[in-house]
């Protein structure tokens, strides 16, 4: 469970050396990085100015339960519980369960045809953010998979990401 704090520790170390301004950090990631972006604004408040999550897992228990239901290998299930803890504790590190604590605007981007991390993870997070009055945007990529295999939607993702980061973390 230290992967998330390693990210913010990296920002702190770079800031200490004068390389970055910690008040201007945004987090952007896809897949696990999408989870990290969501977790960055819900589990660790006030570290990031904005976040972009592409195809991220928002509810760990739901994701692991899906893997169990699909009959994924026992070794994968063991790995998930070893790295994330028992399913009974996963709500405490699931961004959708902590949406009320979101400390920065977030852009959620997800392919509707994603079979690795279901599209519903982004819509669930969007619903929870909306319910809690938190700033977010959701970009749905029609016909797109987890890997952004289509050049048109990959371009759409990149343009949306750049616009969002520039809007929420403009250059001085």
Coordinates of N, CA, C and O in Angstrom, one line a residue:
X1 N 0.8 -1.2 0.0 CA 0.0 0.0 0.0 C 0.8 1.3 0.0 O 0.3 2.3 0.2
X2 N 2.1 1.1 -0.2 CA 3.0 2.3 -0.2 C 3.2 2.9 -1.6 O 3.8 4.0 -1.7
X3 N 2.6 2.3 -2.6 CA 2.8 2.8 -3.9 C 2.3 4.2 -4.1 O 2.9 5.1 -4.7
X4 N 1.2 4.5 -3.4 CA 0.6 5.8 -3.5 C 1.4 6.9 -2.8 O 1.7 7.9 -3.4
X5 N 1.9 6.6 -1.6 CA 2.7 7.5 -0.9 C 4.0 7.7 -1.6 O 4.7 8.8 -1.4
X6 N 4.5 6.7 -2.3 CA 5.8 6.9 -3.0 C 5.7 8.0 -4.1 O 6.6 8.7 -4.3
X7 N 4.5 8.1 -4.7 CA 4.3 9.2 -5.7 C 4.4 10.6 -5.0 O 5.2 11.4 -5.5
X8 N 3.7 10.8 -3.9 CA 3.8 12.1 -3.2 C 5.2 12.3 -2.6 O 5.7 13.4 -2.5
X9 N 5.8 11.2 -2.1 CA 7.2 11.3 -1.6 C 8.1 11.8 -2.7 O 9.0 12.6 -2.4
X10 N 7.9 11.3 -3.9 CA 8.7 11.8 -5.0 C 8.6 13.2 -5.3 O 9.6 13.9 -5.5
X11 N 7.4 13.7 -5.2 CA 7.1 15.2 -5.4 C 7.8 16.0 -4.3 O 8.5 17.0 -4.6
X12 N 7.7 15.5 -3.1 CA 8.4 16.2 -1.9 C 9.9 16.2 -2.1 O 10.5 17.2 -1.8
X13 N 10.5 15.1 -2.5 CA 11.9 15.0 -2.7 C 12.4 16.0 -3.8 O 13.4 16.7 -3.7
X14 N 11.6 16.0 -4.9 CA 12.0 16.9 -6.0 C 11.8 18.4 -5.6 O 12.6 19.3 -6.0
X15 N 10.8 18.7 -4.8 CA 10.5 20.0 -4.3 C 11.7 20.4 -3.3 O 12.1 21.6 -3.4
X16 N 12.1 19.5 -2.5 CA 13.2 19.8 -1.6 C 14.5 20.2 -2.3 O 15.2 21.1 -1.8
X17 N 14.7 19.6 -3.5 CA 15.9 19.9 -4.3 C 15.7 21.2 -5.1 O 16.5 21.6 -5.9
X18 N 14.5 21.7 -5.1 CA 14.2 22.9 -5.9 C 13.9 22.6 -7.4 O 13.9 23.5 -8.2
X19 N 13.6 21.4 -7.7 CA 13.4 21.0 -9.1 C 11.9 21.3 -9.5 O 11.7 21.6 -10.7
X20 N 11.0 21.1 -8.6 CA 9.6 21.3 -8.9 C 8.9 22.2 -7.8 O 9.4 22.3 -6.7
X21 N 7.8 22.8 -8.2 CA 7.0 23.6 -7.3 C 5.9 22.6 -6.9 O 5.0 22.3 -7.7
X22 N 5.9 22.2 -5.6 CA 4.9 21.2 -5.2 C 3.4 21.7 -5.2 O 2.5 20.9 -5.3
X23 N 3.3 23.0 -5.3 CA 1.9 23.5 -5.4 C 1.4 23.5 -6.8 O 0.2 23.8 -7.1
X24 N 2.2 23.0 -7.8 CA 1.8 23.0 -9.2 C 1.8 21.5 -9.7 O 1.8 21.3 -10.9
X25 N 1.7 20.6 -8.8 CA 1.7 19.2 -9.3 C 0.3 18.7 -9.7 O -0.7 18.9 -9.0
X26 N 0.2 18.0 -10.8 CA -1.0 17.3 -11.3 C -0.5 15.9 -11.5 O 0.6 15.6 -11.8
X27 N -1.5 15.0 -11.4 CA -1.2 13.6 -11.5 C -2.0 13.1 -12.7 O -3.3 13.3 -12.8
X28 N -1.4 12.4 -13.6 CA -2.0 11.8 -14.8 C -1.6 10.4 -15.0 O -0.4 10.1 -14.9
X29 N -2.6 9.5 -15.2 CA -2.2 8.1 -15.4 C -3.3 7.2 -16.0 O -4.4 7.7 -16.0
X30 N -2.9 6.1 -16.5 CA -3.8 5.2 -17.2 C -3.7 3.8 -16.5 O -2.6 3.4 -16.1
X31 N -4.8 3.1 -16.5 CA -4.9 1.8 -15.9 C -4.5 1.9 -14.4 O -5.2 2.6 -13.7
X32 N -3.4 1.2 -13.9 CA -3.1 1.4 -12.5 C -2.8 2.9 -12.3 O -3.2 3.4 -11.2
X33 N -2.2 3.5 -13.2 CA -2.0 5.0 -13.1 C -3.2 5.8 -13.0 O -3.3 6.8 -12.3
X34 N -4.3 5.3 -13.6 CA -5.6 5.9 -13.4 C -6.1 5.8 -12.0 O -6.7 6.7 -11.5
X35 N -6.0 4.6 -11.5 CA -6.3 4.4 -10.0 C -5.4 5.4 -9.2 O -6.0 6.0 -8.3
X36 N -4.1 5.4 -9.5 CA -3.2 6.3 -8.7 C -3.7 7.8 -8.8 O -3.6 8.5 -7.8
X37 N -4.1 8.2 -10.0 CA -4.6 9.6 -10.1 C -5.8 9.8 -9.2 O -5.9 10.8 -8.5
X38 N -6.8 8.9 -9.3 CA -8.0 9.0 -8.4 C -7.6 9.0 -6.9 O -8.1 9.8 -6.1
X39 N -6.7 8.0 -6.6 CA -6.3 7.9 -5.2 C -5.5 9.1 -4.8 O -5.6 9.6 -3.6
X40 N -4.8 9.7 -5.7 CA -4.0 10.9 -5.3 C -4.8 12.1 -4.9 O -4.3 12.9 -4.1
X41 N -6.0 12.2 -5.3 CA -6.9 13.3 -4.8 C -7.9 12.9 -3.8 O -8.6 13.7 -3.2
X42 N -8.0 11.6 -3.5 CA -9.0 11.1 -2.5 C -8.3 10.6 -1.2 O -8.7 10.9 -0.1
X43 N -7.2 9.8 -1.4 CA -6.5 9.3 -0.3 C -5.5 10.3 0.3 O -5.2 10.2 1.5
X44 N -5.0 11.1 -0.5 CA -3.9 12.1 -0.1 C -4.4 13.5 -0.5 O -4.1 13.9 -1.6
X45 N -5.1 14.1 0.4 CA -5.6 15.4 0.1 C -4.6 16.5 -0.1 O -3.5 16.5 0.6
X46 N -4.9 17.4 -1.0 CA -4.1 18.6 -1.2 C -2.6 18.4 -1.7 O -1.8 19.2 -1.5
X47 N -2.4 17.2 -2.3 CA -1.0 17.0 -2.9 C -1.0 17.5 -4.3 O 0.0 18.1 -4.8
X48 N -2.1 17.3 -5.0 CA -2.2 17.6 -6.5 C -3.2 18.7 -6.8 O -4.2 18.8 -6.1
X49 N -2.9 19.5 -7.8 CA -3.7 20.6 -8.2 C -4.9 20.0 -9.1 O -5.9 20.6 -9.1
X50 N -4.6 19.0 -9.8 CA -5.6 18.3 -10.6 C -5.2 16.9 -10.9 O -4.0 16.5 -10.7
X51 N -6.1 16.1 -11.5 CA -5.8 14.7 -11.8 C -6.5 14.3 -13.1 O -7.6 14.8 -13.4
X52 N -5.9 13.4 -13.8 CA -6.5 12.8 -15.0 C -6.4 11.3 -14.8 O -5.3 10.8 -14.7
X53 N -7.5 10.6 -14.9 CA -7.5 9.1 -14.7 C -8.1 8.5 -16.0 O -9.2 8.7 -16.4
X54 N -7.2 7.7 -16.7 CA -7.6 7.1 -17.9 C -7.8 5.6 -17.6 O -6.9 4.9 -17.2
X55 N -9.0 5.1 -17.8 CA -9.3 3.7 -17.6 C -8.9 3.2 -16.2 O -8.3 2.1 -16.1
X56 N -9.1 3.9 -15.2 CA -8.7 3.6 -13.8 C -9.7 2.8 -13.0 O -10.9 2.9 -13.3
X57 N -9.3 2.0 -12.1 CA -10.1 1.3 -11.2 C -10.5 2.2 -10.0 O -9.7 2.8 -9.4
X58 N -11.8 2.4 -9.8 CA -12.3 3.3 -8.8 C -12.8 2.5 -7.6 O -12.9 3.1 -6.5
X59 N -13.1 1.2 -7.7 CA -13.6 0.4 -6.6 C -12.9 -0.9 -6.6 O -13.2 -1.8 -7.4
X60 N -11.9 -1.0 -5.7 CA -11.0 -2.2 -5.7 C -11.8 -3.5 -5.4 O -11.6 -4.5 -6.0
X61 N -12.7 -3.5 -4.4 CA -13.4 -4.7 -4.0 C -14.3 -5.2 -5.2 O -14.3 -6.4 -5.5
X62 N -14.9 -4.2 -5.9 CA -15.7 -4.6 -7.1 C -14.8 -5.2 -8.2 O -15.2 -6.2 -8.8
X63 N -13.7 -4.7 -8.4 CA -12.8 -5.2 -9.4 C -12.3 -6.6 -9.0 O -12.3 -7.5 -9.9
X64 N -11.9 -6.8 -7.8 CA -11.4 -8.1 -7.4 C -12.5 -9.1 -7.4 O -12.3 -10.3 -7.8
X65 N -13.7 -8.7 -6.9 CA -14.9 -9.6 -6.9 C -15.2 -10.1 -8.4 O -15.5 -11.2 -8.6
X66 N -15.0 -9.2 -9.3 CA -15.3 -9.5 -10.7 C -14.3 -10.6 -11.2 O -14.6 -11.5 -11.8
X67 N -13.0 -10.4 -10.8 CA -12.0 -11.4 -11.1 C -12.3 -12.7 -10.5 O -12.1 -13.8 -11.1
X68 N -12.8 -12.7 -9.3 CA -13.2 -14.0 -8.6 C -14.3 -14.6 -9.4 O -14.3 -15.8 -9.7
X69 N -15.3 -13.8 -9.8 CA -16.5 -14.3 -10.5 C -16.2 -14.9 -11.9 O -16.8 -15.8 -12.4
X70 N -15.1 -14.3 -12.5 CA -14.7 -14.7 -13.8 C -13.8 -15.9 -13.7 O -13.3 -16.4 -14.8
X71 N -13.5 -16.4 -12.5 CA -12.6 -17.6 -12.4 C -11.2 -17.3 -12.7 O -10.4 -18.2 -13.2
X72 N -10.7 -16.1 -12.5 CA -9.3 -15.8 -12.7 C -8.4 -16.7 -11.8 O -8.9 -17.2 -10.8
X73 N -7.2 -16.8 -12.2 CA -6.3 -17.8 -11.5 C -6.2 -17.4 -10.0 O -6.2 -16.3 -9.6
X74 N -6.0 -18.5 -9.2 CA -5.8 -18.3 -7.8 C -4.5 -17.4 -7.5 O -4.5 -16.6 -6.6
X75 N -3.5 -17.6 -8.3 CA -2.3 -16.8 -8.1 C -2.6 -15.3 -8.3 O -2.0 -14.5 -7.5
X76 N -3.4 -14.9 -9.2 CA -3.8 -13.5 -9.4 C -4.6 -13.0 -8.2 O -4.3 -12.0 -7.7
X77 N -5.5 -13.8 -7.8 CA -6.3 -13.5 -6.6 C -5.5 -13.3 -5.4 O -5.6 -12.4 -4.6
X78 N -4.5 -14.2 -5.2 CA -3.6 -14.1 -4.0 C -2.8 -12.8 -4.1 O -2.6 -12.2 -3.1
X79 N -2.3 -12.5 -5.3 CA -1.5 -11.3 -5.6 C -2.3 -10.1 -5.2 O -1.8 -9.2 -4.6
X80 N -3.5 -10.0 -5.7 CA -4.4 -8.9 -5.4 C -4.5 -8.7 -3.9 O -4.4 -7.6 -3.4
X81 N -4.8 -9.7 -3.2 CA -5.0 -9.6 -1.7 C -3.7 -9.3 -1.0 O -3.7 -8.6 0.0
X82 N -2.6 -9.8 -1.5 CA -1.3 -9.6 -0.9 C -0.9 -8.1 -1.1 O -0.4 -7.5 -0.2
X83 N -1.2 -7.5 -2.3 CA -0.8 -6.1 -2.5 C -1.8 -5.1 -2.0 O -1.4 -4.0 -1.7
X84 N -3.1 -5.5 -2.0 CA -4.1 -4.5 -1.6 C -4.7 -4.8 -0.2 O -5.5 -4.0 0.3
X85 N -4.4 -6.0 0.3 CA -5.1 -6.3 1.6 C -6.3 -7.1 1.3 O -6.8 -7.3 0.2
X86 N -6.9 -7.6 2.4 CA -8.2 -8.4 2.2 C -9.3 -7.6 1.7 O -9.4 -6.4 1.9
X87 N -10.2 -8.2 0.9 CA -11.3 -7.5 0.3 C -12.1 -6.7 1.3 O -12.6 -5.7 1.0
X88 N -12.2 -7.2 2.6 CA -13.0 -6.5 3.6 C -12.4 -5.1 3.9 O -13.1 -4.3 4.5
X89 N -11.1 -4.8 3.5 CA -10.5 -3.5 3.8 C -10.4 -2.7 2.6 O -9.8 -1.6 2.7
X90 N -10.8 -3.2 1.4 CA -10.5 -2.4 0.2 C -11.3 -1.1 0.0 O -10.9 -0.3 -0.7
X91 N -12.4 -1.0 0.7 CA -13.2 0.2 0.6 C -12.3 1.4 1.1 O -12.5 2.5 0.6
X92 N -11.4 1.1 2.0 CA -10.6 2.2 2.6 C -9.6 2.8 1.7 O -9.0 3.8 2.0
X93 N -9.4 2.1 0.5 CA -8.4 2.6 -0.4 C -9.0 2.7 -1.8 O -8.3 2.7 -2.8
X94 N -10.4 2.7 -1.9 CA -11.1 2.8 -3.2 C -11.6 4.2 -3.4 O -12.4 4.7 -2.6
X95 N -11.1 4.9 -4.4 CA -11.4 6.3 -4.7 C -12.9 6.5 -4.7 O -13.4 7.5 -4.2
X96 N -13.7 5.6 -5.3 CA -15.2 5.9 -5.4 C -15.8 5.9 -4.0 O -16.8 6.6 -3.8
X97 N -15.2 5.2 -3.1 CA -15.8 5.2 -1.7 C -15.3 6.4 -0.9 O -15.9 6.7 0.1
X98 N -14.3 7.1 -1.5 CA -13.8 8.3 -0.8 C -14.0 9.6 -1.6 O -13.3 10.6 -1.4
X99 N -14.9 9.6 -2.6 CA -15.1 10.7 -3.5 C -15.5 12.0 -2.7 O -15.1 13.1 -3.2
X100 N -16.1 11.9 -1.6 CA -16.4 13.1 -0.8 C -15.1 13.8 -0.3 O -15.2 14.9 0.1
X101 N -14.0 13.1 -0.3 CA -12.7 13.7 0.1 C -11.9 14.2 -1.0 O -10.8 14.7 -0.8
X102 N -12.4 14.2 -2.2 CA -11.6 14.6 -3.4 C -11.2 16.1 -3.2 O -12.0 16.9 -2.9
X103 N -9.9 16.4 -3.4 CA -9.4 17.7 -3.1 C -8.9 18.5 -4.3 O -8.4 19.6 -4.2
X104 N -9.2 17.9 -5.5 CA -8.9 18.6 -6.7 C -9.8 18.2 -7.8 O -10.4 17.1 -7.8
X105 N -9.9 19.0 -8.9 CA -10.7 18.6 -10.1 C -10.0 17.3 -10.7 O -8.8 17.2 -10.8
X106 N -10.9 16.5 -11.3 CA -10.4 15.3 -12.0 C -11.1 15.1 -13.3 O -12.3 15.3 -13.4
X107 N -10.3 14.7 -14.3 CA -10.8 14.3 -15.6 C -10.8 12.8 -15.6 O -9.7 12.2 -15.5
X108 N -11.9 12.2 -15.9 CA -12.0 10.7 -16.1 C -12.2 10.4 -17.5 O -13.1 11.0 -18.2
X109 N -11.4 9.6 -18.1 CA -11.4 9.2 -19.5 C -11.5 7.7 -19.6 O -10.7 7.0 -18.9
X110 N -12.5 7.2 -20.3 CA -12.6 5.7 -20.4 C -13.2 5.2 -21.7 O -14.2 5.8 -22.1
X111 N -12.7 4.2 -22.2 CA -13.3 3.5 -23.4 C -14.5 2.7 -23.0 O -14.4 1.9 -22.0
X112 N -15.5 2.9 -23.7 CA -16.8 2.2 -23.4 C -16.7 0.7 -23.6 O -17.4 -0.1 -23.1
X113 N -15.7 0.2 -24.4 CA -15.6 -1.2 -24.7 C -14.4 -1.8 -24.0 O -13.9 -2.9 -24.3
X114 N -14.0 -1.2 -22.9 CA -12.9 -1.7 -22.1 C -13.3 -3.0 -21.4 O -14.3 -3.1 -20.6
X115 N -12.6 -4.1 -21.6 CA -12.9 -5.4 -21.0 C -11.9 -5.7 -19.9 O -12.0 -6.7 -19.2
X116 N -10.9 -4.8 -19.7 CA -9.9 -5.0 -18.6 C -10.4 -4.3 -17.3 O -10.6 -4.9 -16.3
X117 N -10.7 -3.0 -17.4 CA -11.3 -2.3 -16.3 C -12.6 -1.8 -16.9 O -12.6 -0.9 -17.8
X118 N -13.7 -2.3 -16.5 CA -15.0 -1.9 -17.0 C -15.3 -0.4 -17.0 O -14.9 0.3 -16.0
X119 N -15.9 0.1 -18.0 CA -16.2 1.5 -18.2 C -17.0 2.0 -16.9 O -16.9 3.2 -16.5
X120 N -17.7 1.1 -16.3 CA -18.5 1.5 -15.2 C -17.7 2.0 -14.0 O -18.2 2.7 -13.1
X121 N -16.4 1.7 -14.0 CA -15.6 2.3 -12.9 C -15.5 3.8 -13.0 O -15.5 4.5 -12.0
X122 N -15.4 4.3 -14.2 CA -15.4 5.8 -14.4 C -16.7 6.4 -14.2 O -16.8 7.5 -13.6
X123 N -17.8 5.8 -14.6 CA -19.1 6.3 -14.4 C -19.5 6.3 -12.9 O -20.1 7.2 -12.4
X124 N -19.1 5.3 -12.2 CA -19.4 5.2 -10.8 C -18.6 6.3 -10.1 O -19.2 7.0 -9.2
X125 N -17.4 6.5 -10.4 CA -16.6 7.6 -9.8 C -17.2 9.0 -10.1 O -17.4 9.8 -9.2
X126 N -17.6 9.2 -11.4 CA -18.3 10.4 -11.7 C -19.5 10.6 -10.9 O -19.8 11.7 -10.5
X127 N -20.4 9.6 -10.8 CA -21.6 9.7 -10.0 C -21.3 10.1 -8.6 O -22.0 10.9 -8.0
X128 N -20.3 9.5 -8.0 CA -19.9 9.8 -6.6 C -19.4 11.2 -6.4 O -19.7 11.9 -5.5
X129 N -18.6 11.6 -7.4 CA -18.1 13.0 -7.3 C -19.2 14.0 -7.5 O -19.3 15.0 -6.7
X130 N -20.1 13.7 -8.4 CA -21.3 14.6 -8.6 C -22.2 14.7 -7.3 O -22.5 15.7 -6.9
X131 N -22.4 13.5 -6.7 CA -23.2 13.5 -5.5 C -22.6 14.3 -4.4 O -23.3 14.8 -3.5
X132 N -21.3 14.4 -4.4 CA -20.6 15.2 -3.4 C -20.2 16.6 -3.8 O -19.4 17.2 -3.1
X133 N -20.7 17.0 -4.9 CA -20.4 18.4 -5.4 C -18.9 18.6 -5.7 O -18.4 19.8 -5.5
X134 N -18.2 17.6 -6.1 CA -16.8 17.7 -6.4 C -16.6 18.0 -7.9 O -17.3 17.4 -8.8
X135 N -15.6 18.8 -8.3 CA -15.4 19.1 -9.8 C -14.8 17.9 -10.5 O -13.8 17.3 -10.1
X136 N -15.4 17.6 -11.6 CA -15.0 16.5 -12.5 C -15.5 16.7 -13.9 O -16.4 17.4 -14.1
X137 N -14.8 16.0 -14.8 CA -15.3 15.8 -16.2 C -15.2 14.3 -16.5 O -14.3 13.7 -16.1
X138 N -16.1 13.9 -17.4 CA -16.0 12.5 -17.9 C -16.0 12.5 -19.4 O -16.9 13.1 -20.0
X139 N -15.0 11.9 -20.0 CA -14.9 11.8 -21.4 C -15.0 10.3 -21.7 O -14.2 9.5 -21.3
X140 N -16.1 10.0 -22.4 CA -16.4 8.6 -22.8 C -15.9 8.4 -24.3 O -16.2 9.2 -25.1
X141 N -15.1 7.3 -24.4 CA -14.5 7.1 -25.8 C -15.3 5.9 -26.4 O -15.1 4.8 -26.0
X142 N -16.1 6.3 -27.4 CA -17.0 5.3 -28.0 C -16.1 4.3 -28.8 O -15.2 4.7 -29.5
X143 N -16.4 3.0 -28.7 CA -15.8 2.0 -29.5 C -14.3 1.7 -29.0 O -13.6 1.0 -29.7
X144 N -13.9 2.3 -27.9 CA -12.5 2.1 -27.5 C -12.3 1.1 -26.4 O -13.2 0.9 -25.6
X145 N -11.1 0.4 -26.4 CA -10.8 -0.6 -25.5 C -9.9 0.0 -24.4 O -9.7 1.2 -24.3
X146 N -9.3 -0.9 -23.6 CA -8.5 -0.5 -22.5 C -7.2 0.2 -22.9 O -6.6 1.0 -22.2
X147 N -6.6 -0.3 -24.0 CA -5.3 0.2 -24.5 C -5.4 1.4 -25.5 O -4.3 1.8 -26.0
X148 N -6.5 1.9 -25.7 CA -6.7 3.0 -26.6 C -6.1 2.7 -27.9 O -5.2 3.4 -28.5
X149 N -6.6 1.6 -28.5 CA -6.1 1.1 -29.8 C -6.4 1.9 -31.0 O -5.8 1.8 -32.0
X150 N -7.5 2.7 -30.9 CA -7.9 3.5 -32.1 C -7.2 4.9 -32.0 O -7.2 5.6 -31.0
X151 N -6.6 5.3 -33.1 CA -5.8 6.5 -33.1 C -6.7 7.7 -32.9 O -6.3 8.7 -32.2
X152 N -7.9 7.7 -33.4 CA -8.8 8.9 -33.2 C -9.1 9.1 -31.7 O -9.1 10.3 -31.3
X153 N -9.4 8.0 -31.0 CA -9.8 8.2 -29.6 C -8.5 8.4 -28.8 O -8.6 9.1 -27.7
X154 N -7.4 7.9 -29.2 CA -6.2 8.2 -28.5 C -5.9 9.6 -28.6 O -5.5 10.3 -27.6
X155 N -6.1 10.2 -29.7 CA -5.9 11.7 -29.9 C -6.9 12.4 -29.1 O -6.5 13.5 -28.5
X156 N -8.1 12.0 -29.0 CA -9.1 12.6 -28.2 C -8.7 12.6 -26.8 O -8.9 13.7 -26.1
X157 N -8.2 11.5 -26.3 CA -7.7 11.4 -24.9 C -6.6 12.4 -24.6 O -6.6 13.2 -23.6
X158 N -5.6 12.5 -25.5 CA -4.5 13.4 -25.4 C -4.9 14.9 -25.4 O -4.5 15.7 -24.5
X159 N -5.8 15.2 -26.3 CA -6.3 16.6 -26.4 C -7.1 17.0 -25.1 O -6.9 18.1 -24.6
X160 N -7.9 16.1 -24.7 CA -8.7 16.3 -23.4 C -7.8 16.5 -22.2 O -8.0 17.4 -21.4
X161 N -6.8 15.6 -22.2 CA -5.8 15.7 -21.0 C -5.1 17.0 -21.0 O -5.0 17.7 -20.0
X162 N -4.6 17.4 -22.2 CA -3.8 18.7 -22.3 C -4.7 19.9 -21.9 O -4.3 20.8 -21.2
X163 N -5.9 19.9 -22.5 CA -6.9 21.0 -22.2 C -7.1 21.1 -20.7 O -7.1 22.2 -20.1
X164 N -7.4 19.9 -20.1 CA -7.8 19.9 -18.7 C -6.6 20.4 -17.8 O -6.8 21.2 -16.9
X165 N -5.4 19.8 -18.0 CA -4.3 20.2 -17.2 C -4.0 21.7 -17.4 O -3.7 22.5 -16.5
X166 N -4.1 22.2 -18.6 CA -3.8 23.6 -18.9 C -4.9 24.5 -18.2 O -4.6 25.6 -17.7
X167 N -6.1 24.0 -18.2 CA -7.2 24.8 -17.5 C -7.0 24.8 -16.0 O -7.3 25.9 -15.4
X168 N -6.5 23.7 -15.4 CA -6.5 23.6 -14.0 C -5.1 23.9 -13.4 O -4.9 24.0 -12.2
X169 N -4.1 24.0 -14.3 CA -2.7 24.2 -13.9 C -2.0 25.0 -14.9 O -1.0 24.6 -15.5
X170 N -2.5 26.2 -15.2 CA -2.0 27.0 -16.3 C -0.6 27.4 -16.1 O -0.1 27.7 -15.0
X171 N 0.2 27.6 -17.2 CA 1.5 28.1 -17.1 C 1.5 29.5 -16.7 O 0.6 30.3 -17.1
X172 N 2.5 29.9 -15.9 CA 2.5 31.3 -15.4 C 3.1 32.2 -16.5 O 3.9 31.8 -17.3

